[in-house]
PDB file of C-alpha atoms in Angstrom:
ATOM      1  CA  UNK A  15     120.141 113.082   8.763  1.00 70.00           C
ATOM      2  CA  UNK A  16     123.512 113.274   9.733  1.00 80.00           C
ATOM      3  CA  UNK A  17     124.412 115.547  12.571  1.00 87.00           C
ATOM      4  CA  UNK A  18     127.761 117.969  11.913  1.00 91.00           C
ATOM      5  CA  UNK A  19     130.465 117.755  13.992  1.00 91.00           C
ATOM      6  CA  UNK A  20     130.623 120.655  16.660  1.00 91.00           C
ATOM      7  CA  UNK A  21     133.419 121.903  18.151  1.00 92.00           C
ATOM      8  CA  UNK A  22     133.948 121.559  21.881  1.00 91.00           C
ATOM      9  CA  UNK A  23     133.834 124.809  24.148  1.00 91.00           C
ATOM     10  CA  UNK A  24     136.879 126.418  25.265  1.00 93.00           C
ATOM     11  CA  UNK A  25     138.383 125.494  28.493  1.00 93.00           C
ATOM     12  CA  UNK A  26     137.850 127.553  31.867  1.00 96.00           C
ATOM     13  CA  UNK A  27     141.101 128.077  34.091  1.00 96.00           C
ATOM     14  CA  UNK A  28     139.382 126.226  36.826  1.00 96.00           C
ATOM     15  CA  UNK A  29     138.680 123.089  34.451  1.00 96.00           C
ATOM     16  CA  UNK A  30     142.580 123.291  33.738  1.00 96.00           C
ATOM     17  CA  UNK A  31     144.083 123.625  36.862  1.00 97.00           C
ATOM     18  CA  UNK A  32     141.949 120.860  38.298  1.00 97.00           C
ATOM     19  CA  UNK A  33     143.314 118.600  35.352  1.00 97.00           C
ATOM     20  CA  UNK A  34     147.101 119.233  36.152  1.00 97.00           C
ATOM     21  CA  UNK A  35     146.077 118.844  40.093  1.00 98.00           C
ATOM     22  CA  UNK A  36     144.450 115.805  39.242  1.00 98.00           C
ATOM     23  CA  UNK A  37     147.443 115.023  36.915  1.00 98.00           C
ATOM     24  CA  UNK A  38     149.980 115.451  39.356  1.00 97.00           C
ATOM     25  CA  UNK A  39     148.502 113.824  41.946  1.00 97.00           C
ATOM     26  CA  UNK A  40     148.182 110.737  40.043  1.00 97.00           C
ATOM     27  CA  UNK A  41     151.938 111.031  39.061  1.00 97.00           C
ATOM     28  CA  UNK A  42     152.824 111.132  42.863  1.00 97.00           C
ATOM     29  CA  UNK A  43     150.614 107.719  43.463  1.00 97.00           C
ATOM     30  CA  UNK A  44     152.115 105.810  40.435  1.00 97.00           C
ATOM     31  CA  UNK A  45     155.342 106.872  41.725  1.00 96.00           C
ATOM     32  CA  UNK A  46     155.025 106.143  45.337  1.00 96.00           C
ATOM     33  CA  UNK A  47     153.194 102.249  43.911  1.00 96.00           C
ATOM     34  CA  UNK A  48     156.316 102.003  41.810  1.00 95.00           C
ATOM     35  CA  UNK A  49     158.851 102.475  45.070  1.00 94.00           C
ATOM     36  CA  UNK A  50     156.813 100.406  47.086  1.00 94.00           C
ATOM     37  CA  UNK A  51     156.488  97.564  44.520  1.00 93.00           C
ATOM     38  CA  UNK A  52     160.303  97.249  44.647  1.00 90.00           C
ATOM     39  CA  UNK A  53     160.800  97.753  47.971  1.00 90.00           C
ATOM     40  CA  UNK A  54     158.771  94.597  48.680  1.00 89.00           C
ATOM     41  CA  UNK A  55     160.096  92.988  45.762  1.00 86.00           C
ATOM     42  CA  UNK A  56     163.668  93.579  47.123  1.00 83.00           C
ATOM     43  CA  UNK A  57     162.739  92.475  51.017  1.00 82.00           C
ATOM     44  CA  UNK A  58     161.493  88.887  49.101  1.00 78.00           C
ATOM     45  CA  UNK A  59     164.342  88.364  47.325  1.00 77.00           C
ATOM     46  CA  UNK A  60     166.279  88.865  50.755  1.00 69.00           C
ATOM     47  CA  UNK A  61     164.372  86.533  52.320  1.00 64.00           C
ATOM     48  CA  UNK A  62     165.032  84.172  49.838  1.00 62.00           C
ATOM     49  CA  UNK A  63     168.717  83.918  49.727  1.00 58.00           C
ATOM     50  CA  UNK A  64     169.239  84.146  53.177  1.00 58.00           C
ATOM     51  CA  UNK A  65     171.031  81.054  54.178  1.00 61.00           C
ATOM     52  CA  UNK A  66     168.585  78.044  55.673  1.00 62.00           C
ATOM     53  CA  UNK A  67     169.349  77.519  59.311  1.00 67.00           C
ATOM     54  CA  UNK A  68     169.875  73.461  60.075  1.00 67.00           C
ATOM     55  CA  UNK A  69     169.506  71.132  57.432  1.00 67.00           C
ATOM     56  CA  UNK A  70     170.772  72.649  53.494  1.00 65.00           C
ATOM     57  CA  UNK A  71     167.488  71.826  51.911  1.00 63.00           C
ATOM     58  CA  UNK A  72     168.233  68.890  48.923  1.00 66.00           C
ATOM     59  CA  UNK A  73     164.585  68.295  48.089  1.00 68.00           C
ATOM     60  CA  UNK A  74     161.827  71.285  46.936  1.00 68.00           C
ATOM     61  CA  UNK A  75     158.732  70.893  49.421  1.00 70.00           C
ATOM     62  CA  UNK A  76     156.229  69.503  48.324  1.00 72.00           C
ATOM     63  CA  UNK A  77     153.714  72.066  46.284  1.00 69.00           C
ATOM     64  CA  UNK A  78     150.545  70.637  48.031  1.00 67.00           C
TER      65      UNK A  78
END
């Protein structure tokens, strides 16, 4: 037989407020990732297109 759908019990306060803490928290980590993730990008691209002291390079490297 086919079971019928039950509803689910109300929530405590306690089960709520530990789902926005939980929430919030995980906002402030995604954030802080997010700042991070172009902070570092940012420093590369620096690095990058700073001039080459000596030589201009005319050839890529070699990729092995």
């Amino acid at each position: 037989m086919a079971k019928t759908p039950k509803s689910s019990p109300s929530k405590s306060a306690k089960v709520k407020a530990n789902r926005a803490r939980r929430r919030a928290l995980r906002l402030v980590r995604r954030l802080a990732v997010q700042s991070e993730k172009a902070e570092r990008s940012e420093r590369h691209a620096g690095i990058r297109q700073a001039p080459r002291a000596g030589k201009p390079r005319t050839r890529r490297a070699s990729r092995r």
